[in-house]
XYZ file of N, CA, C and O in Angstrom:
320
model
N -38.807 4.532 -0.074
C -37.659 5.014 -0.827
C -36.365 4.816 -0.026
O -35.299 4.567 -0.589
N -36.484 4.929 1.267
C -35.459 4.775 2.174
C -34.673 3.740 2.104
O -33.482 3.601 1.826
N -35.831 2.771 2.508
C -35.643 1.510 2.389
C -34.826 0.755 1.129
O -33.838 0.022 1.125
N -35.817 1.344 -0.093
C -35.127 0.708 -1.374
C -33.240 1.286 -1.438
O -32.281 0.627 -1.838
N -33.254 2.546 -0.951
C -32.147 2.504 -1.367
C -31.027 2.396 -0.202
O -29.893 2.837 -0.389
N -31.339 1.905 0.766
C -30.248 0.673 1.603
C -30.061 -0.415 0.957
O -28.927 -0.632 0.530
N -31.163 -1.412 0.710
C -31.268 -2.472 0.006
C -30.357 -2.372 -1.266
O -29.671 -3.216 -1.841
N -30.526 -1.415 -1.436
C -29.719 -1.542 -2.864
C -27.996 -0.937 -2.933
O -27.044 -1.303 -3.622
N -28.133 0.110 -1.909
C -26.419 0.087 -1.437
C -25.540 -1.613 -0.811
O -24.379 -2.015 -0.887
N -26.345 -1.983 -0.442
C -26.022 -3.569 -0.254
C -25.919 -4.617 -1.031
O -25.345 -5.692 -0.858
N -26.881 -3.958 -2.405
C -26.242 -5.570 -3.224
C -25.289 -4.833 -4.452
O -24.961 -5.301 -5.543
N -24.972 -3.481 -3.837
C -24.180 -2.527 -5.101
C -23.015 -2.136 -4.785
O -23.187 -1.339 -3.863
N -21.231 -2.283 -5.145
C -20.787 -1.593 -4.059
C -19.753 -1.525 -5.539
O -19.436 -2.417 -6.326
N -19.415 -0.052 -5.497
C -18.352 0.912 -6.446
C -17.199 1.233 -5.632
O -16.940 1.000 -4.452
N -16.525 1.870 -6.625
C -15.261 2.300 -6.339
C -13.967 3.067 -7.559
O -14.028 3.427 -8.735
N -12.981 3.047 -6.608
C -12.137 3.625 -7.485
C -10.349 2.867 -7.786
O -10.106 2.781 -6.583
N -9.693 2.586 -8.124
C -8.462 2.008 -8.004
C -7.609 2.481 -8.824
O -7.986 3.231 -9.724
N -6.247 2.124 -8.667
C -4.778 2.373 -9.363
C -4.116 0.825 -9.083
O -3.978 0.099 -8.099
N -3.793 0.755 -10.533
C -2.629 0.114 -11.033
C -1.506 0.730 -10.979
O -1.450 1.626 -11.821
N -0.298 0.594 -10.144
C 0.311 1.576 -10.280
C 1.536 1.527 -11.758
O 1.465 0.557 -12.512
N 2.354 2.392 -11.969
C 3.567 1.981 -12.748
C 3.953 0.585 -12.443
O 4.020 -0.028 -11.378
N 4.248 0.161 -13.991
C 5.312 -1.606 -14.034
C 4.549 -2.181 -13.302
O 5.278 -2.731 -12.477
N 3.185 -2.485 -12.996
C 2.642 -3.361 -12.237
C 1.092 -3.624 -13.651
O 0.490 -2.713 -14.220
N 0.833 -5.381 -13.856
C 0.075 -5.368 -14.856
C -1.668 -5.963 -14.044
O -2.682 -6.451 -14.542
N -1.288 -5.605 -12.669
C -2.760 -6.073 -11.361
C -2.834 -5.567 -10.720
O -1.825 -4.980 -10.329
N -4.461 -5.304 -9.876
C -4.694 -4.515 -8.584
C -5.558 -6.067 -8.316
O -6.081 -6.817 -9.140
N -5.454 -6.168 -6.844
C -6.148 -6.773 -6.010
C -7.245 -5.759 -5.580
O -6.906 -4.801 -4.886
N -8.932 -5.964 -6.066
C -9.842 -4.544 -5.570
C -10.242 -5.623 -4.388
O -10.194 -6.851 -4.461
N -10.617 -4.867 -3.369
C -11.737 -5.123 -2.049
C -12.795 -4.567 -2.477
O -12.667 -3.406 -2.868
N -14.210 -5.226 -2.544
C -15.435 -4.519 -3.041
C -16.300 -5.399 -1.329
O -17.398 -4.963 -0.983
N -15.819 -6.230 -0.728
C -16.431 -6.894 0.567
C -18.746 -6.737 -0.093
O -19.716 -6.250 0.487
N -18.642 -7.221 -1.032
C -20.125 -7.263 -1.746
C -20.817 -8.310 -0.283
O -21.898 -8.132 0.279
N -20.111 -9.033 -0.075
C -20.691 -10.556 0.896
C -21.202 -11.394 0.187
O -21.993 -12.211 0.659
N -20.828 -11.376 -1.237
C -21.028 -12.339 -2.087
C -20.594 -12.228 -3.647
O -20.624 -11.170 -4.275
N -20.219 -13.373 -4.133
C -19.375 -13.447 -5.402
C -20.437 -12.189 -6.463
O -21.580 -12.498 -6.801
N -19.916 -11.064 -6.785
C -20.969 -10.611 -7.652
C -21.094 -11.225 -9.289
O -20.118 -11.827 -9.738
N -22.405 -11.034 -10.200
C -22.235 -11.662 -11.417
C -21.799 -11.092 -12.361
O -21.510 -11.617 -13.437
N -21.626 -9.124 -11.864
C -21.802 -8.111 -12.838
C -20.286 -7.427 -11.866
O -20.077 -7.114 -10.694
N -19.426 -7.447 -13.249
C -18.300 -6.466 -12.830
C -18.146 -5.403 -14.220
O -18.029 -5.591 -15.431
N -18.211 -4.267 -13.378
C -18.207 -3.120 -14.171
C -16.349 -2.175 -14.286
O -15.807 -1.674 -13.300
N -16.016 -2.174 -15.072
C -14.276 -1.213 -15.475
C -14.004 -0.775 -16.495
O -13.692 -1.138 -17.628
N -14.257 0.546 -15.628
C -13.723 1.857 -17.220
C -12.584 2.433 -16.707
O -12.371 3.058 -15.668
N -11.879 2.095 -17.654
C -10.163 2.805 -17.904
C -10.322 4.424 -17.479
O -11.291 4.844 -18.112
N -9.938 5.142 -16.928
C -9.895 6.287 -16.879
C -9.148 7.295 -17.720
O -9.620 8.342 -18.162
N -7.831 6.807 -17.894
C -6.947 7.096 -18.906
C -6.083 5.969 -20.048
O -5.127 6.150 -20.801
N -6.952 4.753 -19.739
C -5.761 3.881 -20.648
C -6.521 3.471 -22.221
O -7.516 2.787 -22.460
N -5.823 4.017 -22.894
C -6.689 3.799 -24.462
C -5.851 2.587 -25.029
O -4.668 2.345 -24.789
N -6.841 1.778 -25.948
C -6.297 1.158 -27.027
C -5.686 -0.050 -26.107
O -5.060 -0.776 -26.879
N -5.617 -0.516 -24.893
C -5.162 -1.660 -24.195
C -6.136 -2.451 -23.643
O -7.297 -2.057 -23.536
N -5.786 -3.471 -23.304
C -6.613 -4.365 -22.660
C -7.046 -4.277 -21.080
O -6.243 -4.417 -20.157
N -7.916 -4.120 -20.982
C -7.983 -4.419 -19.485
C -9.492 -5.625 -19.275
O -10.513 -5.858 -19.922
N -8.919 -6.096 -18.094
C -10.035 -7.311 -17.945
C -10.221 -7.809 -16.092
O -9.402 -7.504 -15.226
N -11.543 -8.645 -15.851
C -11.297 -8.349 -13.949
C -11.108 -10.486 -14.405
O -11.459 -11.135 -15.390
N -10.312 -10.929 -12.933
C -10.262 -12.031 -13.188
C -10.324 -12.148 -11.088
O -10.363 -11.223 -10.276
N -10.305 -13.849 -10.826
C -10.517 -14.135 -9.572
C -11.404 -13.412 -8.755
O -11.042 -12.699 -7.818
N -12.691 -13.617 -9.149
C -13.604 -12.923 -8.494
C -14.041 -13.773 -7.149
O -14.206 -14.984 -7.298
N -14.186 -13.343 -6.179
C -14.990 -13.395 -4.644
C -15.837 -13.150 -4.042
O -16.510 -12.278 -4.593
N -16.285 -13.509 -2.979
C -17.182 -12.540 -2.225
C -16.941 -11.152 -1.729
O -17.798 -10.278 -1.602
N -15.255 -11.032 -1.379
C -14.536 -10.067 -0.999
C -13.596 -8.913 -1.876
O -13.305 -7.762 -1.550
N -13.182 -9.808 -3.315
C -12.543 -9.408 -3.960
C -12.028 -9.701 -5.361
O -12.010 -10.854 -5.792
N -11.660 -8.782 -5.989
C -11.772 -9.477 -7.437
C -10.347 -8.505 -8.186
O -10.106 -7.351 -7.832
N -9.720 -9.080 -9.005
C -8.400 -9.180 -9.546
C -8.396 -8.170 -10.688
O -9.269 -8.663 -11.402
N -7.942 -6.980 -11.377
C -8.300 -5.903 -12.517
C -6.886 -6.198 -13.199
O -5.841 -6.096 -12.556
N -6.911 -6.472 -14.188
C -5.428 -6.678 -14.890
C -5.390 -6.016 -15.981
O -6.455 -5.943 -16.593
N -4.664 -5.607 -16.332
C -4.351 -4.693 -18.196
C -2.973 -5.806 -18.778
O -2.239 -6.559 -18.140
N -3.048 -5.501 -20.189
C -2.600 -6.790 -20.839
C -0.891 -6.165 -20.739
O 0.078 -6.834 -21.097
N -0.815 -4.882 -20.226
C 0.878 -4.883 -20.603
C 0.784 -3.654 -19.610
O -0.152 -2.878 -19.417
N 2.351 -3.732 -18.899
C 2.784 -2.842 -18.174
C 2.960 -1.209 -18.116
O 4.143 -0.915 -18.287
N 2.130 -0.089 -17.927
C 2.045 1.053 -18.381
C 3.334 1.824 -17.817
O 3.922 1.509 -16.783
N 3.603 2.655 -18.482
C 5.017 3.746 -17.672
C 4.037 4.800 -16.911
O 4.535 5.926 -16.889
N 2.919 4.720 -16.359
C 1.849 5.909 -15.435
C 1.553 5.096 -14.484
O 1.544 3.883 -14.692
N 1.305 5.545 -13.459
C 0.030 4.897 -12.924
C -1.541 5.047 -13.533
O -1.892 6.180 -13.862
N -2.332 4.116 -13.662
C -3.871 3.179 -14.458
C -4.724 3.650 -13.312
O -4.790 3.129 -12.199
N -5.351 4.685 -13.735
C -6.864 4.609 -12.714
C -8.273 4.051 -13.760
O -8.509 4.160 -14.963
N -8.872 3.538 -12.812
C -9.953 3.200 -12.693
C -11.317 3.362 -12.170
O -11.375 3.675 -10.981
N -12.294 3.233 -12.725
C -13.768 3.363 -11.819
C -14.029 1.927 -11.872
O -13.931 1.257 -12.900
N -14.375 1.468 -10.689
C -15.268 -0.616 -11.090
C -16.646 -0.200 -10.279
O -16.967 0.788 -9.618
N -17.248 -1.320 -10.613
C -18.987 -1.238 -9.969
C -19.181 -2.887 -9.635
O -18.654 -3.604 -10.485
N -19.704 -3.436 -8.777
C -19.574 -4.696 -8.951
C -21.070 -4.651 -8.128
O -21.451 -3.767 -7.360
N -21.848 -5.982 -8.568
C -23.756 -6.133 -8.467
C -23.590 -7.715 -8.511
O -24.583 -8.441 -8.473
């Protein structure tokens, strides 16, 4: 059990981010050590807009919403 779940903190790595005000990107660091295939992003508070992940990496991957919010945009991502 130990085992499985190192192994699996390693090919799994979450998090949290802000978009802040007038900004329509976050640059996330997820450092996976490899391009993941599965990117996971739930809006925390943003309804009815777009959000989408783009330029994905081994290190990092790009969260954009389609238009500039007057808040700061939190987020949960999961990337596998």
């Amino acid at each position: 059990d130990y085992y499985c779940r190192r192994l699996f903190s390693r090919l799994t790595k979450d998090g949290t981010t802000t978009i802040s005000t007038g900004n329509t990107y976050v640059n996330v660091t997820h450092n996976l050590g490899y391009t993941p295939s599965i990117v996971l992003i739930t809006a925390q508070e943003l309804e009815g807009s777009i959000h989408y992940y783009s330029n994905v990496n081994s290190t990092t991957f790009r969260l954009n919403i389609g238009s500039a919010q007057d808040i700061d945009t939190h987020f949960s991502w999961s990337v596998k």
